[in-house]
Coordinates of C-alpha atoms and ligand atoms in Angstrom, one line a residue:
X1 CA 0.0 0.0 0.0
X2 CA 1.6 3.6 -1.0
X3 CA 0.5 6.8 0.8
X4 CA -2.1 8.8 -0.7
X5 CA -1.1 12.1 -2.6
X6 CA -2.1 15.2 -1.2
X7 CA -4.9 16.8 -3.1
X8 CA -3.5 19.8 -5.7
X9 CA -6.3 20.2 -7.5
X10 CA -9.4 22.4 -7.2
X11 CA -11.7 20.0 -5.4
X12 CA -13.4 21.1 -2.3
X13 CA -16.4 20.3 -0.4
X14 CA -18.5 22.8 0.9
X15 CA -19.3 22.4 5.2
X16 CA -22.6 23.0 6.2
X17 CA -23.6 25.8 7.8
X18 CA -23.8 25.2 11.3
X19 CA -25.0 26.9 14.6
X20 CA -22.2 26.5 17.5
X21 CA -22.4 27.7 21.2
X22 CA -20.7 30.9 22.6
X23 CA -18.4 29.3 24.9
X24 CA -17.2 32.9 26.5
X25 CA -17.9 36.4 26.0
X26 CA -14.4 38.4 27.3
X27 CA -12.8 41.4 26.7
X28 CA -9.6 40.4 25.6
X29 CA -9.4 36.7 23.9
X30 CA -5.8 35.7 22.4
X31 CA -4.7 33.0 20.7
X32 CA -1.3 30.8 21.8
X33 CA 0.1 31.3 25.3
X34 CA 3.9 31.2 24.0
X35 CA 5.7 33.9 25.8
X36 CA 4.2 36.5 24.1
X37 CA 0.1 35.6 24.7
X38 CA 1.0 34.5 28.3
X39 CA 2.2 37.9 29.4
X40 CA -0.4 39.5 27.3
X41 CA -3.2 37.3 29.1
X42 CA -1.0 38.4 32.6
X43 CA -1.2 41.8 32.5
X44 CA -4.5 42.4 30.7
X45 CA -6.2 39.9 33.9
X46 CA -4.0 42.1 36.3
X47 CA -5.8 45.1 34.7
X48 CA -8.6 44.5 35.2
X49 CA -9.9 43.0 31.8
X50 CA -11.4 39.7 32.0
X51 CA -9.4 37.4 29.8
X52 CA -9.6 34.5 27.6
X53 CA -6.6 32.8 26.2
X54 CA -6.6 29.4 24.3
X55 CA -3.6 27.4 23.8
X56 CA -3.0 24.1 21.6
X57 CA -0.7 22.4 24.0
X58 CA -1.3 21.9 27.4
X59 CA 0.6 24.4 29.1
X60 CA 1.3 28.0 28.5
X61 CA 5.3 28.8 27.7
X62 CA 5.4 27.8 23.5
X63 CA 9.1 27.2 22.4
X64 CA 10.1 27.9 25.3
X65 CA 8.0 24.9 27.3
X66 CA 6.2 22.9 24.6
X67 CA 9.3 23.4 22.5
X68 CA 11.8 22.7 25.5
X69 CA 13.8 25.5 24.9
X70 CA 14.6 26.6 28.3
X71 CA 16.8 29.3 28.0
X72 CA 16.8 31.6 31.2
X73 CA 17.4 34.9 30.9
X74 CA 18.3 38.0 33.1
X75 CA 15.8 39.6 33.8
X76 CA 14.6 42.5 31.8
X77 CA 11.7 43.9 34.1
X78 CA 7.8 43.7 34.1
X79 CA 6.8 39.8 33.7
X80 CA 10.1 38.5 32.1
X81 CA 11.7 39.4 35.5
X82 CA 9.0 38.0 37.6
X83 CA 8.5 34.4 35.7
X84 CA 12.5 34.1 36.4
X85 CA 12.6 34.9 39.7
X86 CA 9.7 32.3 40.2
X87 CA 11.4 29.6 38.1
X88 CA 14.6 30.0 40.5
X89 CA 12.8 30.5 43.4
X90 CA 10.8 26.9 42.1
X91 CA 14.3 25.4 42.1
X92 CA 13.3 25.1 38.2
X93 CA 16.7 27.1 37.2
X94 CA 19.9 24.7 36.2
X95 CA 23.6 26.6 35.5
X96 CA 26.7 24.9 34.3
X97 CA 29.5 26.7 34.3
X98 CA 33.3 26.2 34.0
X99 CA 33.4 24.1 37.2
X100 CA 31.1 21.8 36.6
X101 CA 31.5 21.5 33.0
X102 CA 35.1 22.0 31.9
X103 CA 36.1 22.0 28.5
X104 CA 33.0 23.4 27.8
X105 CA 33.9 26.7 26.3
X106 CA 35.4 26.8 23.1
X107 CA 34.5 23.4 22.7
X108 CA 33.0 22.9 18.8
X109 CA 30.0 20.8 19.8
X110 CA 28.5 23.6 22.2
X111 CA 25.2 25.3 20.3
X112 CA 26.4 28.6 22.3
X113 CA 29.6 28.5 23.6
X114 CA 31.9 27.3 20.8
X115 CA 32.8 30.6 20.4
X116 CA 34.3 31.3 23.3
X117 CA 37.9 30.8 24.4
X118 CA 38.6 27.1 25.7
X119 CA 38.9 27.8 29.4
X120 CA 37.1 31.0 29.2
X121 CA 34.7 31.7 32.2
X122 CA 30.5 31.3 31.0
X123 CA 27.5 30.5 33.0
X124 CA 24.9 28.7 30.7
X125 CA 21.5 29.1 32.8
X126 CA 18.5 27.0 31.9
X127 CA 14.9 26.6 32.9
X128 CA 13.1 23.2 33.3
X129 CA 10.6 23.6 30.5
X130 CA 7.7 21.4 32.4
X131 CA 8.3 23.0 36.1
X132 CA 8.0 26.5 34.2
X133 CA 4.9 25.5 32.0
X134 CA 3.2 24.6 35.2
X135 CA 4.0 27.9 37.1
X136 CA 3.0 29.7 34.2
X137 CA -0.6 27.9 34.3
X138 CA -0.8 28.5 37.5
X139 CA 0.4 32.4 37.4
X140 CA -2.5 32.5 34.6
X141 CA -5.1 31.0 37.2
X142 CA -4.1 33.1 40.0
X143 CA -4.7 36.2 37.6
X144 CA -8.3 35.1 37.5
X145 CA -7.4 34.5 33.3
X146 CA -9.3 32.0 31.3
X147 CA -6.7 29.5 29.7
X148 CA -7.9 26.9 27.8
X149 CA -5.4 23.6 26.9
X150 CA -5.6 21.6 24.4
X151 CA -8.1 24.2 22.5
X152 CA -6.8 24.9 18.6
X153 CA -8.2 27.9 17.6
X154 CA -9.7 27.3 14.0
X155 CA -11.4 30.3 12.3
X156 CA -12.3 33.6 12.8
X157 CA -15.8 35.6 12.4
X158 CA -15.7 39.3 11.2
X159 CA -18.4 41.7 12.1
X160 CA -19.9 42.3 8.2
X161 CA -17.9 38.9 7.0
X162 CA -14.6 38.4 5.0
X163 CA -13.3 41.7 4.7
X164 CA -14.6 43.2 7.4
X165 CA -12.0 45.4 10.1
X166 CA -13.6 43.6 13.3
X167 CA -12.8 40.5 14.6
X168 CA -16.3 39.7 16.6
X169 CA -15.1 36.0 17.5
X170 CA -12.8 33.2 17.1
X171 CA -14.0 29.4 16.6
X172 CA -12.2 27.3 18.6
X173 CA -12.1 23.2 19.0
X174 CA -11.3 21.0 22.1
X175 CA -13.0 18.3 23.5
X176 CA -15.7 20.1 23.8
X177 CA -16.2 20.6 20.0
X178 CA -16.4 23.6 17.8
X179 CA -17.2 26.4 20.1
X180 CA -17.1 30.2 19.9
X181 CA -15.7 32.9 22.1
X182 CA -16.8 36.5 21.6
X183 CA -14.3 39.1 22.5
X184 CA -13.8 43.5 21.9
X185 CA -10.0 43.1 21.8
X186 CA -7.8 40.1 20.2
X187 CA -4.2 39.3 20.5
X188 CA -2.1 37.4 17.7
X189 CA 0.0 35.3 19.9
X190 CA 0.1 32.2 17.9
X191 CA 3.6 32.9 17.3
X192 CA 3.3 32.5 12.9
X193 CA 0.2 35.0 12.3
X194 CA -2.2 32.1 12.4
X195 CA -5.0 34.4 13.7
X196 CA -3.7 37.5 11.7
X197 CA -4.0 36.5 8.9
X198 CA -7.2 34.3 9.0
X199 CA -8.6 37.3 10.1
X200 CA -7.1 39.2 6.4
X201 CA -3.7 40.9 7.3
X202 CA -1.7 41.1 4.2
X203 CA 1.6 39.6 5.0
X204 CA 4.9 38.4 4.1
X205 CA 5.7 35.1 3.9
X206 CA 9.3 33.8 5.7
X207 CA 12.2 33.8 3.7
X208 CA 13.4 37.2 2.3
X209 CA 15.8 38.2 -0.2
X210 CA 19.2 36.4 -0.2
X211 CA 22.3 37.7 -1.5
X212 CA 23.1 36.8 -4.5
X213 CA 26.0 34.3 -3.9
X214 CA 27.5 32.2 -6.5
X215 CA 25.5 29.5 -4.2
X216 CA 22.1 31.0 -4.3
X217 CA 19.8 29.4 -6.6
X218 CA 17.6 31.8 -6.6
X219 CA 14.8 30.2 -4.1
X220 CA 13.5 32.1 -1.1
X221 CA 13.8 29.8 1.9
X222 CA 12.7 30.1 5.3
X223 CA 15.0 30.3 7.5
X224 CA 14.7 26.8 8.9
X225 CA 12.7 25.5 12.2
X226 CA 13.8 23.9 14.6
X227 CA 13.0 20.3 16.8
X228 CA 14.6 20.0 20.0
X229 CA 15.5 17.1 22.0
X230 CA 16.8 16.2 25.2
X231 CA 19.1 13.1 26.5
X232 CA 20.7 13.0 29.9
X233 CA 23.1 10.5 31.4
X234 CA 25.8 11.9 29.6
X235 CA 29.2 11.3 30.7
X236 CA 30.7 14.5 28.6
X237 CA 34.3 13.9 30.7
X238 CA 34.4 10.6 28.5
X239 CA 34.0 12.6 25.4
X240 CA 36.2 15.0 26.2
X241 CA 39.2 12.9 26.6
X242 CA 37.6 11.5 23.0
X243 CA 38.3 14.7 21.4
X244 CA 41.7 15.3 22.6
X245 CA 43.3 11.9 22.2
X246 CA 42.0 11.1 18.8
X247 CA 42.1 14.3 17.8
X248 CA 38.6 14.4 16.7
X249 CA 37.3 18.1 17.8
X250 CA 34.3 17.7 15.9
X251 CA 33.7 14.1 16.2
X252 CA 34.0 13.9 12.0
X253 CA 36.1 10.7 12.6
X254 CA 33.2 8.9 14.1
X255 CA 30.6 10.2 12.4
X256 CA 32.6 9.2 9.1
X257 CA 32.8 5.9 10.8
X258 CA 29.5 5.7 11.3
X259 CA 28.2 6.9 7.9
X260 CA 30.1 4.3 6.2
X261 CA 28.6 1.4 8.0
X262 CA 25.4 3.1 6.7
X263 CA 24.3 4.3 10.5
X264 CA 23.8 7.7 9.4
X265 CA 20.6 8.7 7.6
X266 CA 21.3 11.7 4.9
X267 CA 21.0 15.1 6.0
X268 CA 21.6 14.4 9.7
X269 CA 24.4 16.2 9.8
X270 CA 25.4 18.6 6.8
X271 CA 27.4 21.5 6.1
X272 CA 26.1 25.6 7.4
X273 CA 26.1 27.7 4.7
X274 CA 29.4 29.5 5.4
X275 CA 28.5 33.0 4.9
X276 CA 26.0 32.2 2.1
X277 CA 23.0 33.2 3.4
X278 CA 21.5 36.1 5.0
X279 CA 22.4 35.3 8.4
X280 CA 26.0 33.9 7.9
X281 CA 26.4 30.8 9.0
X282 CA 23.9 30.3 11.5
X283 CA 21.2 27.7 11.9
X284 CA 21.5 26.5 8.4
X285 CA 23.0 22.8 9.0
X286 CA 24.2 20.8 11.7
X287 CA 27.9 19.5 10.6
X288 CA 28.1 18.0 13.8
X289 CA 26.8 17.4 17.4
X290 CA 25.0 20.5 18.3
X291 CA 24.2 20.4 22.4
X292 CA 23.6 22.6 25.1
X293 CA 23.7 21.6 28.9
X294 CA 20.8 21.7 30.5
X295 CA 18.3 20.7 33.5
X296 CA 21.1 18.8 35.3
X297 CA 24.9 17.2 35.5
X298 CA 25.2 15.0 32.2
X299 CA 21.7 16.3 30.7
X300 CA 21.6 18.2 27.3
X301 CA 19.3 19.8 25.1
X302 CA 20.0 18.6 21.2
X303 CA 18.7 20.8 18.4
X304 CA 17.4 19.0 15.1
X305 CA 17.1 21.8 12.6
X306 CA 14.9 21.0 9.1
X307 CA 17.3 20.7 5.9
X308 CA 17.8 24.6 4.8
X309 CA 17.2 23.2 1.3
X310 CA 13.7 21.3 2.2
X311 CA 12.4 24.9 2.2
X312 CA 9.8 23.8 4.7
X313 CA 6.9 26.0 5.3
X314 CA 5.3 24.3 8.7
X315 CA 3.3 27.6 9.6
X316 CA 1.0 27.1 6.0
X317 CA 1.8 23.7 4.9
X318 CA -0.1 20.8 7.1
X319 CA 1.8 18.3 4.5
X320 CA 5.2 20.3 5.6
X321 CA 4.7 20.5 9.1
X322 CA 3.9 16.6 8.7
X323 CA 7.1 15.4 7.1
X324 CA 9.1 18.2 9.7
X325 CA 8.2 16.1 12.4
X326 CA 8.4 13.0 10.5
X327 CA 11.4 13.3 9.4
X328 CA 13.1 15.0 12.1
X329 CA 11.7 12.3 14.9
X330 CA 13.4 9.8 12.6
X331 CA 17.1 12.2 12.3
X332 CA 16.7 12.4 16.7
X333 CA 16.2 8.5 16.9
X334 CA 19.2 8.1 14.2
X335 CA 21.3 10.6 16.1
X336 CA 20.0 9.1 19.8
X337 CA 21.5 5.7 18.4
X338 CA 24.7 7.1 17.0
X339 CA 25.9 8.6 20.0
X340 CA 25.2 5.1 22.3
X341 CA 26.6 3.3 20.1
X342 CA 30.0 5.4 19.0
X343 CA 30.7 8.3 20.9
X344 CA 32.4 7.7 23.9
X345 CA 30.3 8.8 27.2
X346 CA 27.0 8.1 25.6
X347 CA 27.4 4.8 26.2
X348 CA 24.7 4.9 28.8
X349 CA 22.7 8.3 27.3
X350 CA 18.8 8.0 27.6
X351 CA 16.7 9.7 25.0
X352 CA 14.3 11.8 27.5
X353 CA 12.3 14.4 25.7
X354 CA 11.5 15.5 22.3
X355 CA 9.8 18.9 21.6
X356 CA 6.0 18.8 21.4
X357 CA 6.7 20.1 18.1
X358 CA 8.6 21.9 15.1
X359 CA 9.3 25.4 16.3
X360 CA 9.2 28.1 13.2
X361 CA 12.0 30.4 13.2
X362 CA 10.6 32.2 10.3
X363 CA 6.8 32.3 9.5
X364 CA 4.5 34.8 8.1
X365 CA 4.9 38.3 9.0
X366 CA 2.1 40.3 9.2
X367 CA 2.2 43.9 8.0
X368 CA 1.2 46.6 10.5
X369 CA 0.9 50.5 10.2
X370 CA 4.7 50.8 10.7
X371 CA 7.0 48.0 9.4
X372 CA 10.3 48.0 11.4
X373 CA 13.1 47.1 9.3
X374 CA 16.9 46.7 9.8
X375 CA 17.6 50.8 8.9
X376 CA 15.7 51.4 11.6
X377 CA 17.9 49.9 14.1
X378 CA 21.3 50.7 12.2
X379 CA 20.1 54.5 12.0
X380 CA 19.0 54.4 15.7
X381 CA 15.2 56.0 14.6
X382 CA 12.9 57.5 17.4
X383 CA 9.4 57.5 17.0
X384 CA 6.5 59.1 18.3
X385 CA 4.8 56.3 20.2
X386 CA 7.7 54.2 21.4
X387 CA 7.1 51.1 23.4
X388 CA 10.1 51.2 25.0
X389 CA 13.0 53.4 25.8
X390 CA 16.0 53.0 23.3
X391 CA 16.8 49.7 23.3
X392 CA 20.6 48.3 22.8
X393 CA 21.0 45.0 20.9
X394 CA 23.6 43.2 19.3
X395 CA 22.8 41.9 15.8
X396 CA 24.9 39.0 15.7
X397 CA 25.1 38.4 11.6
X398 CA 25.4 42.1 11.2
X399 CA 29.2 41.4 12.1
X400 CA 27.9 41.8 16.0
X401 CA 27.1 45.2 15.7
X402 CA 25.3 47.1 18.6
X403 CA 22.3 49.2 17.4
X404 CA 20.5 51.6 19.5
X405 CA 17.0 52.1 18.7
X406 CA 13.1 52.6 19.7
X407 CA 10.1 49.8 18.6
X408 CA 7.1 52.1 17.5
X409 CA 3.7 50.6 19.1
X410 CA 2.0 51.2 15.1
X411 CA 4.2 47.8 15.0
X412 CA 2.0 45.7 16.7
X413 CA -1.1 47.7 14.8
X414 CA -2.1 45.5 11.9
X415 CA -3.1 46.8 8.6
X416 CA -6.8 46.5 7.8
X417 CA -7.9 45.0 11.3
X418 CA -9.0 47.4 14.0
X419 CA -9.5 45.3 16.9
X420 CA -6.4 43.1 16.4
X421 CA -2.9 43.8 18.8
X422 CA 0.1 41.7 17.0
X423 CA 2.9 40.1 19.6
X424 CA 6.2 38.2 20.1
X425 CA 7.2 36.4 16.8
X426 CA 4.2 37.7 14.9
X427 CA 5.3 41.5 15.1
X428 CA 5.3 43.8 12.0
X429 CA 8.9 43.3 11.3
X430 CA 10.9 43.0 8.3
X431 CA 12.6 39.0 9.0
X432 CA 16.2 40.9 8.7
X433 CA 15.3 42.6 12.2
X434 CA 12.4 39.5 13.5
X435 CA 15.1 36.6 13.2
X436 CA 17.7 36.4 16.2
X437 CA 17.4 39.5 17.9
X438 CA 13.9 40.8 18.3
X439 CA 12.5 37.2 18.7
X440 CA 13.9 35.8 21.7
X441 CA 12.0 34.7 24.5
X442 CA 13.0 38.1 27.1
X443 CA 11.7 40.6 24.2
X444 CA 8.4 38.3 23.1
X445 CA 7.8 38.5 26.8
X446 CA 7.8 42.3 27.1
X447 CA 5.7 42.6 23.4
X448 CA 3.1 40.2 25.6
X449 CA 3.1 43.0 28.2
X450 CA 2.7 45.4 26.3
X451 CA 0.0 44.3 24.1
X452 CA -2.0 43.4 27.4
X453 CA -1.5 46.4 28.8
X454 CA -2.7 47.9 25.2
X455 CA -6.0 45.9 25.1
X456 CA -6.7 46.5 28.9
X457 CA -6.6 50.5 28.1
X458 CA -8.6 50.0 25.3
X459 CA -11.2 48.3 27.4
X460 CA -10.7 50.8 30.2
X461 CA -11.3 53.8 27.0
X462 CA -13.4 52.2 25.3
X463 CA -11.3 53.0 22.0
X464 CA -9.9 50.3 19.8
X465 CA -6.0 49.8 19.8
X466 CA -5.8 52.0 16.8
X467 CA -7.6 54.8 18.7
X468 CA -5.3 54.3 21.2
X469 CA -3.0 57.5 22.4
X470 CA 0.6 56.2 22.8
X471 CA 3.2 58.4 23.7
X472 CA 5.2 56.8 26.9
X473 CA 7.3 54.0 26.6
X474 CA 6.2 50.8 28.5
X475 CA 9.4 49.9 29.5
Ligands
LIG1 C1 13.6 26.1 17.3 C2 13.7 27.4 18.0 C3 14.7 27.7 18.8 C4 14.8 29.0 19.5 N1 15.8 29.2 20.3 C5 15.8 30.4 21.1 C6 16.8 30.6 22.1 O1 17.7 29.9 22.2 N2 16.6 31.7 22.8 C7 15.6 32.6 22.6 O2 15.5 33.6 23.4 N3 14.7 32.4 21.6 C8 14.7 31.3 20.9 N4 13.8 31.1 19.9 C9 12.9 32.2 19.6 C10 11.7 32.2 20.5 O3 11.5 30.9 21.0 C11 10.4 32.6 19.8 O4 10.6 33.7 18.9 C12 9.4 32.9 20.8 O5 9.0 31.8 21.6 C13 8.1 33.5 20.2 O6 7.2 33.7 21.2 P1 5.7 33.7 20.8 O7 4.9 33.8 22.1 O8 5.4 34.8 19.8 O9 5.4 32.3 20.1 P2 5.6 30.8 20.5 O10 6.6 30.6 21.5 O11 5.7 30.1 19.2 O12 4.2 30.4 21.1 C14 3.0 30.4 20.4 C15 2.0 29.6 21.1 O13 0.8 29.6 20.4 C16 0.2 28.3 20.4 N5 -0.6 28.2 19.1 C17 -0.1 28.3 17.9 N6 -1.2 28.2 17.0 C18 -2.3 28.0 17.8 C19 -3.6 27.7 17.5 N7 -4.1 27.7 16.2 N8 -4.5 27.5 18.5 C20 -4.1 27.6 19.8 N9 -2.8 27.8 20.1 C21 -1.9 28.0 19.1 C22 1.4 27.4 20.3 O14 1.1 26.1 20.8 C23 2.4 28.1 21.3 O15 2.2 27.7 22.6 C24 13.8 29.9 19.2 C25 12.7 29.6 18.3 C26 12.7 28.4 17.7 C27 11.5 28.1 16.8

């Protein structure tokens, strides 16, 4: 028996129209509680607004949780702050350092410290992604905020149909069924636009312009997305004395070993791109182990990124996002069963976690009244209604240059939707600007505040967010 093709022809079937129950009437109903829609759902509750948020997974956090990507942060005030001060107060908070992991820093396997000096100090602080989901849910509960698990939102009704500037509901589905939940003010926190752009905000898809390398073929990719894995009972003292007696850095010698007693599946471990894409060398391919200690002595997360030239689309593709986690689940059990059986202290390595799914780096992008783009930042612009005060950040493929610069709220505005506030990784930025720097999990956290704090004032006014005077900074 083959697999069926996926349909590309015109075929449809028409679905019935059908009466389903309000589940909720709210203020402020957002969709995903990543980062982004948890702090939104926070601060709105904490203002007073009563608060729906619905969430596919069962826990609030996104890539962060769901994704295991547990990356703590310092704190950089408001919520952010407070969720890491809980996390270590939870004992949920895990830092290796030089002492407990020597030969750490400089060493070519490390996903973040392979650039450092071998020997040089670091402290590489993580979260336990399901401690943290579970003080999030309960942060959400304590707030008196409506969060429903395991509830996809589906579609979206418009006030005066397709086309129309006001959302009036979303349609959700759980185990209750199809159900509907009224709201005056919506958040996009689904992290790829999904509700955005249902709801008709023109966007952008991922994967801008490339330079125009004697490599490039001329196809826009996304920047790939990401799976990631953990596996603990790692003896990384064994595998240090690997790489210095047989001189194998970067383990090439066994994994050469490996591949030619057909152990290795193609594209498990491939060449970056060496400068020929847009953000250098980054993310593109995984020539190697690529690990990053975490939760505990001899536990690491493991990334598994999607082939660069797969050009996978999981945020709009249901066939893409399939064979993402398809065929990365079968690269993690390859790579799981590589390292037992060949590299020295995995001998006795357990395959613990694997992400609840394929994180996208680089979805749709949503265009708002003000699109930020990478000028902005290397020109420092100020703008009326600033979110923050000047922000510093370092744009690592920029050759680490340090930009100073304001967000304008009219980013998180989007075009042709009045009731609609935009968040975290579904901002109106260009992807120059969106991918490494204003993505990460501190910044989504403060867009979430923001946005909540946005829609409460608009409940408190009356106004929509584009009626909305902004002047002060947040943060
Ligand atoms: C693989 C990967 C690795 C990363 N590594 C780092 C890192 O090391 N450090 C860092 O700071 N940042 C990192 N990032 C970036 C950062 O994780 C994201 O940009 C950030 O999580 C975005 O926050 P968000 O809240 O907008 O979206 P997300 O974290 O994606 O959360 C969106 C939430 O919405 C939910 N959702 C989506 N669609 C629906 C729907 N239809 N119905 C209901 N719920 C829905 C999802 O389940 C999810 O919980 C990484 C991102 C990826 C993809």
């Amino acid at each position: 028996m083959s697999e069926l093709a996926a349909h590309t022809s015109e075929q449809t079937v028409s679905i019935p129209a059908r009466r389903v129950p309000v589940a909720y009437d709210a203020d402020v109903v957002i969709v995903g509680a990543g980062p982004a829609g948890f702090a939104a759902a926070l601060k709105a509750a904490r203002e007073g607004a009563r608060v729906v948020v619905v969430e596919r997974f069962d826990m609030p956090g996104g890539v962060h949780t769901s994704g295991l990507q547990g990356s703590a942060n310092t704190g950089v005030g408001g919520i952010h702050s407070e969720l890491m001060e809980r996390f270590a107060a939870a004992g949920y908070i895990y830092t290796a350092t030089q002492d407990t992991l020597p030969n750490w820093a400089g060493n070519p396997l490390s996903h973040y410290e392979r650039y450092h000096k071998p020997d040089a100090p670091f402290a590489r602080a993580s979260f336990n992604p399901e401690g943290a989901g579970s003080l999030m849910a309960a942060l959400l509960m304590e707030a008196g905020v409506t969060a429903l698990y395991n509830t996809s939102f589906v579609d979206v009704i418009m006030k005066d149909g397709v086309g129309d500037s006001t959302i009036t509901a979303i349609i959700v589905e759980n185990a209750s069924g199809r159900q509907a939940i009224i709201g005056k003010v919506f958040v996009e926190g689904s992290g790829t636009a999904h509700l955005a752009t249902a709801a008709g905000v023109p966007f952008v898809r991922g994967g801008g312009p490339q330079p125009e390398t004697a490599a490039w073929d001329g196809v826009h990719r996304p920047i790939p997305g990401g799976l990631l894995w953990i596996m603990s009972n790692i003896d990384f003292s064994r595998t240090v004395a690997h790489q210095i007696s047989a001189q194998d850095p970067h383990l090439s010698k066994l994994i050469a070993e490996a591949d030619a007693a057909g152990d290795l599946p193609k594209g498990l471990y491939r060449p970056r791109m060496r400068g020929e894409n847009v953000y250098g060398d980054l993310y593109i391919g995984h020539p190697t182990l690529d690990m990053s200690p975490m939760l505990a002595d001899g536990t690491f997360i493991l990334w598994q990124n999607v082939p660069y030239e797969w050009a996978l689309r999981m945020d709009e593709s249901g066939e893409d996002d399939t064979r993402a986690r398809r065929e990365l689940r079968g690269f993690i059990d390859a790579e799981a069963r590589f390292l037992r059986k060949y590299v020295p202290g995995f001998e006795n390595a357990v395959l613990m976690d694997v992400g609840r799914f394929v994180g996208v780096r680089d979805g749709r992008h949503p265009i708002g009244e003000y699109v930020f783009s990478i000028d902005d930042a290397r020109k420092g612009h100020r703008f009326p209604d600033p979110v923050t005060k000047p922000m510093t950040k370092t744009f690592y493929w920029d050759k680490h240059a340090k930009y100073m610069f304001e967000v304008p709220f009219r980013c998180f505005l989007p075009k042709k939707v009045d009731n609609l506030i935009l968040t975290g990784a579904s901002l109106s930025f260009t992807y120059h600007t969106i991918f490494m720097v204003m993505r990460n999990f501190p910044w989504c956290t403060q867009t979430g505040e923001i946005a909540g704090f946005a829609a409460a004032q608009c409940i408190k006014k009356k106004v929509s967010p584009k009626e909305l005077e902004w002047s002060t900074p947040y943060f």
